[in-house]
Structure formats: structure tokens, C-alpha cells
JSON list of C-alpha atoms in Angstrom, two decimals:
[
{"chain": "P", "resi": 1, "resn": "UNK", "atom": "CA", "xyz": [4.78, -22.31, 13.53]},
{"chain": "P", "resi": 2, "resn": "UNK", "atom": "CA", "xyz": [3.59, -19.74, 11.05]},
{"chain": "P", "resi": 3, "resn": "UNK", "atom": "CA", "xyz": [1.12, -16.90, 10.72]},
{"chain": "P", "resi": 4, "resn": "UNK", "atom": "CA", "xyz": [-2.51, -17.58, 11.56]},
{"chain": "P", "resi": 5, "resn": "UNK", "atom": "CA", "xyz": [-3.88, -15.33, 8.82]},
{"chain": "P", "resi": 6, "resn": "UNK", "atom": "CA", "xyz": [-2.98, -14.03, 5.36]},
{"chain": "P", "resi": 7, "resn": "UNK", "atom": "CA", "xyz": [0.62, -12.91, 4.87]},
{"chain": "P", "resi": 8, "resn": "UNK", "atom": "CA", "xyz": [0.58, -9.28, 3.69]},
{"chain": "P", "resi": 9, "resn": "UNK", "atom": "CA", "xyz": [4.26, -8.49, 3.10]},
{"chain": "P", "resi": 10, "resn": "UNK", "atom": "CA", "xyz": [7.71, -10.03, 2.91]},
{"chain": "P", "resi": 11, "resn": "UNK", "atom": "CA", "xyz": [11.14, -8.40, 3.06]},
{"chain": "P", "resi": 12, "resn": "UNK", "atom": "CA", "xyz": [14.66, -9.83, 3.01]},
{"chain": "P", "resi": 13, "resn": "UNK", "atom": "CA", "xyz": [17.43, -8.35, 5.14]},
{"chain": "P", "resi": 14, "resn": "UNK", "atom": "CA", "xyz": [21.04, -7.88, 4.04]},
{"chain": "P", "resi": 15, "resn": "UNK", "atom": "CA", "xyz": [22.05, -11.11, 5.80]},
{"chain": "P", "resi": 16, "resn": "UNK", "atom": "CA", "xyz": [19.31, -13.17, 4.13]},
{"chain": "P", "resi": 17, "resn": "UNK", "atom": "CA", "xyz": [16.93, -13.08, 7.10]},
{"chain": "P", "resi": 18, "resn": "UNK", "atom": "CA", "xyz": [13.30, -13.03, 5.95]},
{"chain": "P", "resi": 19, "resn": "UNK", "atom": "CA", "xyz": [10.61, -10.86, 7.60]},
{"chain": "P", "resi": 20, "resn": "UNK", "atom": "CA", "xyz": [6.88, -11.39, 7.10]},
{"chain": "P", "resi": 21, "resn": "UNK", "atom": "CA", "xyz": [3.77, -9.57, 8.27]},
{"chain": "P", "resi": 22, "resn": "UNK", "atom": "CA", "xyz": [0.20, -10.77, 8.41]},
{"chain": "P", "resi": 23, "resn": "UNK", "atom": "CA", "xyz": [-3.38, -9.86, 9.19]},
{"chain": "P", "resi": 24, "resn": "UNK", "atom": "CA", "xyz": [-2.78, -11.74, 12.45]},
{"chain": "P", "resi": 25, "resn": "UNK", "atom": "CA", "xyz": [-1.02, -8.56, 13.66]},
{"chain": "P", "resi": 26, "resn": "UNK", "atom": "CA", "xyz": [2.43, -10.10, 13.89]},
{"chain": "P", "resi": 27, "resn": "UNK", "atom": "CA", "xyz": [5.78, -9.52, 12.22]},
{"chain": "P", "resi": 28, "resn": "UNK", "atom": "CA", "xyz": [7.85, -12.70, 12.17]},
{"chain": "P", "resi": 29, "resn": "UNK", "atom": "CA", "xyz": [11.55, -13.28, 11.57]},
{"chain": "P", "resi": 30, "resn": "UNK", "atom": "CA", "xyz": [12.63, -16.34, 9.56]},
{"chain": "P", "resi": 31, "resn": "UNK", "atom": "CA", "xyz": [15.94, -17.99, 8.84]},
{"chain": "P", "resi": 32, "resn": "UNK", "atom": "CA", "xyz": [16.91, -17.58, 5.21]},
{"chain": "P", "resi": 33, "resn": "UNK", "atom": "CA", "xyz": [18.82, -20.86, 5.42]},
{"chain": "P", "resi": 34, "resn": "UNK", "atom": "CA", "xyz": [16.21, -23.33, 6.65]},
{"chain": "P", "resi": 35, "resn": "UNK", "atom": "CA", "xyz": [12.94, -21.32, 6.79]},
{"chain": "P", "resi": 36, "resn": "UNK", "atom": "CA", "xyz": [12.66, -21.78, 10.57]},
{"chain": "P", "resi": 37, "resn": "UNK", "atom": "CA", "xyz": [10.75, -19.10, 12.47]},
{"chain": "P", "resi": 38, "resn": "UNK", "atom": "CA", "xyz": [13.35, -17.42, 14.68]},
{"chain": "P", "resi": 39, "resn": "UNK", "atom": "CA", "xyz": [11.08, -15.07, 16.61]},
{"chain": "P", "resi": 40, "resn": "UNK", "atom": "CA", "xyz": [8.09, -12.76, 16.54]},
{"chain": "P", "resi": 41, "resn": "UNK", "atom": "CA", "xyz": [8.87, -9.06, 16.81]},
{"chain": "P", "resi": 42, "resn": "UNK", "atom": "CA", "xyz": [7.26, -7.24, 19.74]},
{"chain": "P", "resi": 43, "resn": "UNK", "atom": "CA", "xyz": [4.01, -5.45, 18.93]},
{"chain": "P", "resi": 44, "resn": "UNK", "atom": "CA", "xyz": [2.56, -3.88, 16.87]},
{"chain": "P", "resi": 45, "resn": "UNK", "atom": "CA", "xyz": [-0.71, -5.81, 17.11]},
{"chain": "P", "resi": 46, "resn": "UNK", "atom": "CA", "xyz": [-2.08, -4.07, 14.04]},
{"chain": "P", "resi": 47, "resn": "UNK", "atom": "CA", "xyz": [-2.28, -5.10, 10.41]},
{"chain": "P", "resi": 48, "resn": "UNK", "atom": "CA", "xyz": [1.10, -4.41, 8.79]},
{"chain": "P", "resi": 49, "resn": "UNK", "atom": "CA", "xyz": [0.63, -4.12, 5.03]},
{"chain": "P", "resi": 50, "resn": "UNK", "atom": "CA", "xyz": [4.18, -3.37, 3.92]},
{"chain": "P", "resi": 51, "resn": "UNK", "atom": "CA", "xyz": [7.72, -4.10, 5.12]},
{"chain": "P", "resi": 52, "resn": "UNK", "atom": "CA", "xyz": [11.14, -2.71, 4.28]},
{"chain": "P", "resi": 53, "resn": "UNK", "atom": "CA", "xyz": [14.57, -3.44, 5.71]},
{"chain": "P", "resi": 54, "resn": "UNK", "atom": "CA", "xyz": [17.31, -0.83, 5.65]},
{"chain": "P", "resi": 55, "resn": "UNK", "atom": "CA", "xyz": [20.47, 0.45, 7.20]},
{"chain": "P", "resi": 56, "resn": "UNK", "atom": "CA", "xyz": [23.60, -1.38, 8.24]},
{"chain": "P", "resi": 57, "resn": "UNK", "atom": "CA", "xyz": [21.96, -3.01, 11.28]},
{"chain": "P", "resi": 58, "resn": "UNK", "atom": "CA", "xyz": [18.85, -4.20, 9.47]},
{"chain": "P", "resi": 59, "resn": "UNK", "atom": "CA", "xyz": [16.19, -1.89, 10.83]},
{"chain": "P", "resi": 60, "resn": "UNK", "atom": "CA", "xyz": [12.73, -3.15, 9.86]},
{"chain": "P", "resi": 61, "resn": "UNK", "atom": "CA", "xyz": [9.97, -0.69, 8.93]},
{"chain": "P", "resi": 62, "resn": "UNK", "atom": "CA", "xyz": [6.30, -1.64, 8.69]},
{"chain": "P", "resi": 63, "resn": "UNK", "atom": "CA", "xyz": [3.41, 0.35, 7.25]},
{"chain": "P", "resi": 64, "resn": "UNK", "atom": "CA", "xyz": [0.05, -0.27, 8.90]},
{"chain": "P", "resi": 65, "resn": "UNK", "atom": "CA", "xyz": [-3.53, -0.23, 7.68]},
{"chain": "P", "resi": 66, "resn": "UNK", "atom": "CA", "xyz": [-4.34, 2.57, 10.12]},
{"chain": "P", "resi": 67, "resn": "UNK", "atom": "CA", "xyz": [-1.61, 4.83, 8.70]},
{"chain": "P", "resi": 68, "resn": "UNK", "atom": "CA", "xyz": [0.90, 4.09, 11.46]},
{"chain": "P", "resi": 69, "resn": "UNK", "atom": "CA", "xyz": [4.50, 2.99, 11.02]},
{"chain": "P", "resi": 70, "resn": "UNK", "atom": "CA", "xyz": [6.30, 0.41, 13.13]},
{"chain": "P", "resi": 71, "resn": "UNK", "atom": "CA", "xyz": [10.09, 0.46, 13.51]},
{"chain": "P", "resi": 72, "resn": "UNK", "atom": "CA", "xyz": [12.19, -2.39, 14.87]},
{"chain": "P", "resi": 73, "resn": "UNK", "atom": "CA", "xyz": [15.83, -1.44, 15.21]},
{"chain": "P", "resi": 74, "resn": "UNK", "atom": "CA", "xyz": [18.66, -3.96, 14.84]},
{"chain": "P", "resi": 75, "resn": "UNK", "atom": "CA", "xyz": [16.44, -7.00, 14.65]}
]
């Protein structure tokens, strides 16, 4: 249960949760403890090339190939 294309970015949240993006158009959330895929974030269905996690609730920001930015709050 992983990405179906090249992984383009990885970010680690303050609680150790790992976030990855891929050319498959998905951003996935992984357990930092056992590497299990916890969920796929809704949207964006575009190629996310960069990820950052910030803020006290772990907001995830993604930069896309088309110049757009995705934001997932409190993931």
C-alpha cells in the first residue's frame, strides 16, 4: 500500500508522522512508528513537488507543478 509512481517529497510532522507526495497525485500519511500507511489526504490530484508541515496542529502544505498550493489543516 504505497504510491504508484515516483515519490517527490517527504516531510515529518511534530509528532513523528510522515507525509509523502508523488507523481501519482496523492499525498499519503504514514505512521512514524511502524511505517504503515494511515490514510491518503483528499485531493489534490496534481503533482505535488514539495511538502512542509507547520503550526501546532500539523498543517501540511504542498507545492504543485502547476504553481498551485495545497493546504491540509490538522491532518
